[in-house]
Amino acid sequence: MTATRRAQRGRRRRVLLIARVRAAALALPARTGCGDRLRSRWLRAPLVAAVLAMAVLNGCSDSLRQHEFAAMSTVVRVSVYGRNPDWQAFESAAHAYASRYDHRDPASPVARLNRDGAADLDPLTAATLSRAVQLAEATGGAFDPTVLPVTRLWDFDGGGTLPEPAALRAALDRVDYRRLQVTGASAVLHDAELDLGAIGKGAVVDHLADWLADRGYRRFLLEAGGDVLVSDLKPDGTQWRIWIRHPRSADAPLTIAAIGAAGQRVALATSGDYERFMERDGVRYHHILNPATGHPDSDAASVSVIAGSAIEADALATALFVLGSGGEELLRGGYPGIEGVIMYRAGEELAALTSEQFPALHGRVNVN
Ligand code: ADP
Ligand code: MG
């Protein structure tokens, strides 16, 4: 083998042997103790009393506040630097955002569209739906928001059933994102039904980031069941460290990704076959379906995507999961500005496809 071919092969099939790292789910710093710093200044210089009073009123700008609650069938976790937000109002906002994308909520705009085939929309829902169409287009329909007739047959929410082939064929005929048209504040859906399960959490995380930004928060981290968004850097100027689990071991990291940039938002979403699945006759069927076949026929085990917004990261993680090892083109340049990893089954082993800047993987993984 020539040196060049050896180098090429080495690049394609690097076998990484890195020690397992155990880390907290989100490796955030302990409280920064800015209150303590102000207190000691207060003792030295009484004039600082005014500053202290203002700090107490406004909240200390680099105190870490954390909060978690249940929403969207998962746990939403928030870390913000600054004063405590009104957590009650934050939770109410999260539930209100989530319900508008829930097709099971009869009052939601999505349910109205599914029922009536047309609806006038609030600006947020209109923006999310037109984004959904763009993302479906950008992924060649691997992410398709009109997948409801098929997801209903598989019924993963109800424990899972194997659909009858004829019923599946009939349902597939109605799956096509081009049947959804959004014009300004109104949408039309031609003989189709929306399931926003693959982007709902991402969209809500983006909205919650806007909610915090509108109230003056700059540095924060939001997480909802595999969808993470960070805003800016931590007060010490470092990035946020995100623990991504290994698809075959809940307590081992696949990698720890350091994400975040000054003045910007960065999102990271993960979709895995371990999240929701059913087993029949020893075969495992996961909840992410190929809109072209109606089956969970991907070779992917998990996919993580880093993008500029949570809705993009969420949709792309689902789409790249559907494509599995066939997602190389989309991952490596097909959608500008993203980084990611596709973990896929190669015989008995797991292999990885990564984009150029994606963090190195831990453990023994064949990287292609
Ligand atoms: P999770 O919500 O478990 O984090 P995803 O973001 O990948 O995972 O979304 C999966 C959900 O999206 C499914 O439960 C289903 O409602 C819906 N879905 C499944 N396959 C697709 C697909 N190919 N395109 C769009 N939505 C899908
Ligand atoms: Mg998704």
PDB file of N, CA and C in Angstrom, residues 48-97:
ATOM      1  N   VAL A  48     -19.887  51.492  48.794  1.00  0.00           N
ATOM      2  CA  VAL A  48     -20.311  50.453  47.847  1.00  0.00           C
ATOM      3  C   VAL A  48     -21.717  49.955  48.193  1.00  0.00           C
ATOM      4  N   ALA A  49     -22.240  50.425  49.317  1.00  0.00           N
ATOM      5  CA  ALA A  49     -23.587  49.986  49.722  1.00  0.00           C
ATOM      6  C   ALA A  49     -24.600  50.182  48.605  1.00  0.00           C
ATOM      7  N   ALA A  50     -24.474  51.322  47.922  1.00  0.00           N
ATOM      8  CA  ALA A  50     -25.424  51.603  46.834  1.00  0.00           C
ATOM      9  C   ALA A  50     -25.291  50.567  45.734  1.00  0.00           C
ATOM     10  N   VAL A  51     -24.045  50.226  45.423  1.00  0.00           N
ATOM     11  CA  VAL A  51     -23.805  49.228  44.374  1.00  0.00           C
ATOM     12  C   VAL A  51     -24.405  47.899  44.784  1.00  0.00           C
ATOM     13  N   LEU A  52     -24.189  47.556  46.063  1.00  0.00           N
ATOM     14  CA  LEU A  52     -24.722  46.286  46.561  1.00  0.00           C
ATOM     15  C   LEU A  52     -26.249  46.280  46.470  1.00  0.00           C
ATOM     16  N   ALA A  53     -26.837  47.400  46.874  1.00  0.00           N
ATOM     17  CA  ALA A  53     -28.301  47.476  46.832  1.00  0.00           C
ATOM     18  C   ALA A  53     -28.789  47.279  45.413  1.00  0.00           C
ATOM     19  N   MET A  54     -28.089  47.896  44.449  1.00  0.00           N
ATOM     20  CA  MET A  54     -28.502  47.742  43.049  1.00  0.00           C
ATOM     21  C   MET A  54     -28.333  46.302  42.594  1.00  0.00           C
ATOM     22  N   ALA A  55     -27.228  45.694  43.061  1.00  0.00           N
ATOM     23  CA  ALA A  55     -26.980  44.306  42.667  1.00  0.00           C
ATOM     24  C   ALA A  55     -28.078  43.402  43.193  1.00  0.00           C
ATOM     25  N   VAL A  56     -28.521  43.683  44.433  1.00  0.00           N
ATOM     26  CA  VAL A  56     -29.581  42.867  45.017  1.00  0.00           C
ATOM     27  C   VAL A  56     -30.881  43.078  44.246  1.00  0.00           C
ATOM     28  N   LEU A  57     -31.155  44.357  43.892  1.00  0.00           N
ATOM     29  CA  LEU A  57     -32.388  44.654  43.167  1.00  0.00           C
ATOM     30  C   LEU A  57     -32.374  44.045  41.769  1.00  0.00           C
ATOM     31  N   ASN A  58     -31.248  44.216  41.068  1.00  0.00           N
ATOM     32  CA  ASN A  58     -31.180  43.764  39.670  1.00  0.00           C
ATOM     33  C   ASN A  58     -30.803  42.302  39.547  1.00  0.00           C
ATOM     34  N   GLY A  59     -30.281  41.744  40.615  1.00  0.00           N
ATOM     35  CA  GLY A  59     -29.753  40.387  40.537  1.00  0.00           C
ATOM     36  C   GLY A  59     -28.304  40.475  40.154  1.00  0.00           C
ATOM     37  N   CYS A  60     -27.510  39.605  40.709  1.00  0.00           N
ATOM     38  CA  CYS A  60     -26.073  39.624  40.452  1.00  0.00           C
ATOM     39  C   CYS A  60     -25.838  39.067  39.054  1.00  0.00           C
ATOM     40  N   SER A  61     -25.108  39.800  38.227  1.00  0.00           N
ATOM     41  CA  SER A  61     -25.084  39.478  36.801  1.00  0.00           C
ATOM     42  C   SER A  61     -24.422  38.137  36.490  1.00  0.00           C
ATOM     43  N   ASP A  62     -23.565  37.623  37.387  1.00  0.00           N
ATOM     44  CA  ASP A  62     -22.997  36.327  37.033  1.00  0.00           C
ATOM     45  C   ASP A  62     -23.365  35.217  38.020  1.00  0.00           C
ATOM     46  N   SER A  63     -24.491  35.358  38.711  1.00  0.00           N
ATOM     47  CA  SER A  63     -24.990  34.249  39.536  1.00  0.00           C
ATOM     48  C   SER A  63     -25.704  33.243  38.634  1.00  0.00           C
ATOM     49  N   LEU A  64     -25.435  31.966  38.906  1.00  0.00           N
ATOM     50  CA  LEU A  64     -26.081  30.922  38.107  1.00  0.00           C
ATOM     51  C   LEU A  64     -27.403  30.531  38.750  1.00  0.00           C
ATOM     52  N   ARG A  65     -28.472  30.601  37.989  1.00  0.00           N
ATOM     53  CA  ARG A  65     -29.803  30.193  38.471  1.00  0.00           C
ATOM     54  C   ARG A  65     -30.238  28.990  37.657  1.00  0.00           C
ATOM     55  N   GLN A  66     -30.757  27.977  38.334  1.00  0.00           N
ATOM     56  CA  GLN A  66     -31.187  26.788  37.601  1.00  0.00           C
ATOM     57  C   GLN A  66     -32.603  26.397  37.993  1.00  0.00           C
ATOM     58  N   HIS A  67     -33.298  25.825  37.021  1.00  0.00           N
ATOM     59  CA  HIS A  67     -34.690  25.476  37.246  1.00  0.00           C
ATOM     60  C   HIS A  67     -35.031  24.316  36.329  1.00  0.00           C
ATOM     61  N   GLU A  68     -35.860  23.391  36.801  1.00  0.00           N
ATOM     62  CA  GLU A  68     -36.327  22.343  35.896  1.00  0.00           C
ATOM     63  C   GLU A  68     -37.779  22.002  36.178  1.00  0.00           C
ATOM     64  N   PHE A  69     -38.461  21.553  35.131  1.00  0.00           N
ATOM     65  CA  PHE A  69     -39.881  21.226  35.255  1.00  0.00           C
ATOM     66  C   PHE A  69     -40.274  20.296  34.110  1.00  0.00           C
ATOM     67  N   ALA A  70     -41.439  19.667  34.248  1.00  0.00           N
ATOM     68  CA  ALA A  70     -41.903  18.727  33.223  1.00  0.00           C
ATOM     69  C   ALA A  70     -42.734  19.455  32.176  1.00  0.00           C
ATOM     70  N   ALA A  71     -42.433  19.198  30.920  1.00  0.00           N
ATOM     71  CA  ALA A  71     -43.228  19.719  29.794  1.00  0.00           C
ATOM     72  C   ALA A  71     -42.884  18.882  28.566  1.00  0.00           C
ATOM     73  N   MET A  72     -43.793  18.793  27.639  1.00  0.00           N
ATOM     74  CA  MET A  72     -43.577  18.086  26.363  1.00  0.00           C
ATOM     75  C   MET A  72     -43.120  16.640  26.607  1.00  0.00           C
ATOM     76  N   SER A  73     -43.689  15.987  27.601  1.00  0.00           N
ATOM     77  CA  SER A  73     -43.328  14.608  27.975  1.00  0.00           C
ATOM     78  C   SER A  73     -41.849  14.433  28.271  1.00  0.00           C
ATOM     79  N   THR A  74     -41.222  15.482  28.745  1.00  0.00           N
ATOM     80  CA  THR A  74     -39.807  15.368  29.098  1.00  0.00           C
ATOM     81  C   THR A  74     -39.515  16.385  30.213  1.00  0.00           C
ATOM     82  N   VAL A  75     -38.237  16.490  30.548  1.00  0.00           N
ATOM     83  CA  VAL A  75     -37.858  17.471  31.565  1.00  0.00           C
ATOM     84  C   VAL A  75     -37.186  18.648  30.858  1.00  0.00           C
ATOM     85  N   VAL A  76     -37.659  19.851  31.169  1.00  0.00           N
ATOM     86  CA  VAL A  76     -37.019  21.053  30.622  1.00  0.00           C
ATOM     87  C   VAL A  76     -36.075  21.578  31.698  1.00  0.00           C
ATOM     88  N   ARG A  77     -34.809  21.797  31.323  1.00  0.00           N
ATOM     89  CA  ARG A  77     -33.828  22.315  32.281  1.00  0.00           C
ATOM     90  C   ARG A  77     -33.309  23.655  31.791  1.00  0.00           C
ATOM     91  N   VAL A  78     -33.204  24.588  32.713  1.00  0.00           N
ATOM     92  CA  VAL A  78     -32.756  25.936  32.358  1.00  0.00           C
ATOM     93  C   VAL A  78     -31.642  26.349  33.294  1.00  0.00           C
ATOM     94  N   SER A  79     -30.600  26.925  32.755  1.00  0.00           N
ATOM     95  CA  SER A  79     -29.536  27.554  33.555  1.00  0.00           C
ATOM     96  C   SER A  79     -29.362  28.960  33.010  1.00  0.00           C
ATOM     97  N   VAL A  80     -29.518  29.960  33.866  1.00  0.00           N
ATOM     98  CA  VAL A  80     -29.316  31.337  33.402  1.00  0.00           C
ATOM     99  C   VAL A  80     -28.352  32.035  34.351  1.00  0.00           C
ATOM    100  N   TYR A  81     -27.605  32.954  33.814  1.00  0.00           N
ATOM    101  CA  TYR A  81     -26.770  33.813  34.652  1.00  0.00           C
ATOM    102  C   TYR A  81     -27.505  35.133  34.826  1.00  0.00           C
ATOM    103  N   GLY A  82     -27.580  35.606  36.059  1.00  0.00           N
ATOM    104  CA  GLY A  82     -28.268  36.860  36.338  1.00  0.00           C
ATOM    105  C   GLY A  82     -29.272  36.655  37.455  1.00  0.00           C
ATOM    106  N   ARG A  83     -30.276  37.525  37.492  1.00  0.00           N
ATOM    107  CA  ARG A  83     -31.307  37.387  38.524  1.00  0.00           C
ATOM    108  C   ARG A  83     -32.240  36.236  38.157  1.00  0.00           C
ATOM    109  N   ASN A  84     -33.028  35.797  39.114  1.00  0.00           N
ATOM    110  CA  ASN A  84     -33.981  34.714  38.850  1.00  0.00           C
ATOM    111  C   ASN A  84     -35.089  35.195  37.939  1.00  0.00           C
ATOM    112  N   PRO A  85     -35.318  34.528  36.809  1.00  0.00           N
ATOM    113  CA  PRO A  85     -36.502  34.884  36.017  1.00  0.00           C
ATOM    114  C   PRO A  85     -37.753  34.523  36.820  1.00  0.00           C
ATOM    115  N   ASP A  86     -38.890  35.002  36.380  1.00  0.00           N
ATOM    116  CA  ASP A  86     -40.172  34.604  36.962  1.00  0.00           C
ATOM    117  C   ASP A  86     -40.455  33.187  36.434  1.00  0.00           C
ATOM    118  N   TRP A  87     -40.065  32.199  37.242  1.00  0.00           N
ATOM    119  CA  TRP A  87     -40.126  30.812  36.745  1.00  0.00           C
ATOM    120  C   TRP A  87     -41.551  30.366  36.452  1.00  0.00           C
ATOM    121  N   GLN A  88     -42.501  30.903  37.228  1.00  0.00           N
ATOM    122  CA  GLN A  88     -43.907  30.551  36.989  1.00  0.00           C
ATOM    123  C   GLN A  88     -44.321  30.991  35.578  1.00  0.00           C
ATOM    124  N   ALA A  89     -43.937  32.243  35.252  1.00  0.00           N
ATOM    125  CA  ALA A  89     -44.286  32.786  33.933  1.00  0.00           C
ATOM    126  C   ALA A  89     -43.537  32.012  32.837  1.00  0.00           C
ATOM    127  N   PHE A  90     -42.300  31.637  33.131  1.00  0.00           N
ATOM    128  CA  PHE A  90     -41.501  30.881  32.167  1.00  0.00           C
ATOM    129  C   PHE A  90     -42.168  29.530  31.868  1.00  0.00           C
ATOM    130  N   GLU A  91     -42.587  28.838  32.929  1.00  0.00           N
ATOM    131  CA  GLU A  91     -43.243  27.533  32.746  1.00  0.00           C
ATOM    132  C   GLU A  91     -44.546  27.684  31.948  1.00  0.00           C
ATOM    133  N   SER A  92     -45.311  28.728  32.286  1.00  0.00           N
ATOM    134  CA  SER A  92     -46.575  28.940  31.560  1.00  0.00           C
ATOM    135  C   SER A  92     -46.293  29.180  30.083  1.00  0.00           C
ATOM    136  N   ALA A  93     -45.241  29.965  29.801  1.00  0.00           N
ATOM    137  CA  ALA A  93     -44.880  30.229  28.399  1.00  0.00           C
ATOM    138  C   ALA A  93     -44.507  28.921  27.705  1.00  0.00           C
ATOM    139  N   ALA A  94     -43.734  28.073  28.389  1.00  0.00           N
ATOM    140  CA  ALA A  94     -43.314  26.802  27.783  1.00  0.00           C
ATOM    141  C   ALA A  94     -44.535  25.950  27.439  1.00  0.00           C
ATOM    142  N   HIS A  95     -45.481  25.851  28.371  1.00  0.00           N
ATOM    143  CA  HIS A  95     -46.675  25.027  28.110  1.00  0.00           C
ATOM    144  C   HIS A  95     -47.508  25.612  26.964  1.00  0.00           C
ATOM    145  N   ALA A  96     -47.597  26.947  26.942  1.00  0.00           N
ATOM    146  CA  ALA A  96     -48.395  27.584  25.879  1.00  0.00           C
ATOM    147  C   ALA A  96     -47.734  27.358  24.510  1.00  0.00           C
ATOM    148  N   TYR A  97     -46.413  27.504  24.448  1.00  0.00           N
ATOM    149  CA  TYR A  97     -45.720  27.257  23.167  1.00  0.00           C
ATOM    150  C   TYR A  97     -45.913  25.793  22.748  1.00  0.00           C
TER     151      TYR A  97
END
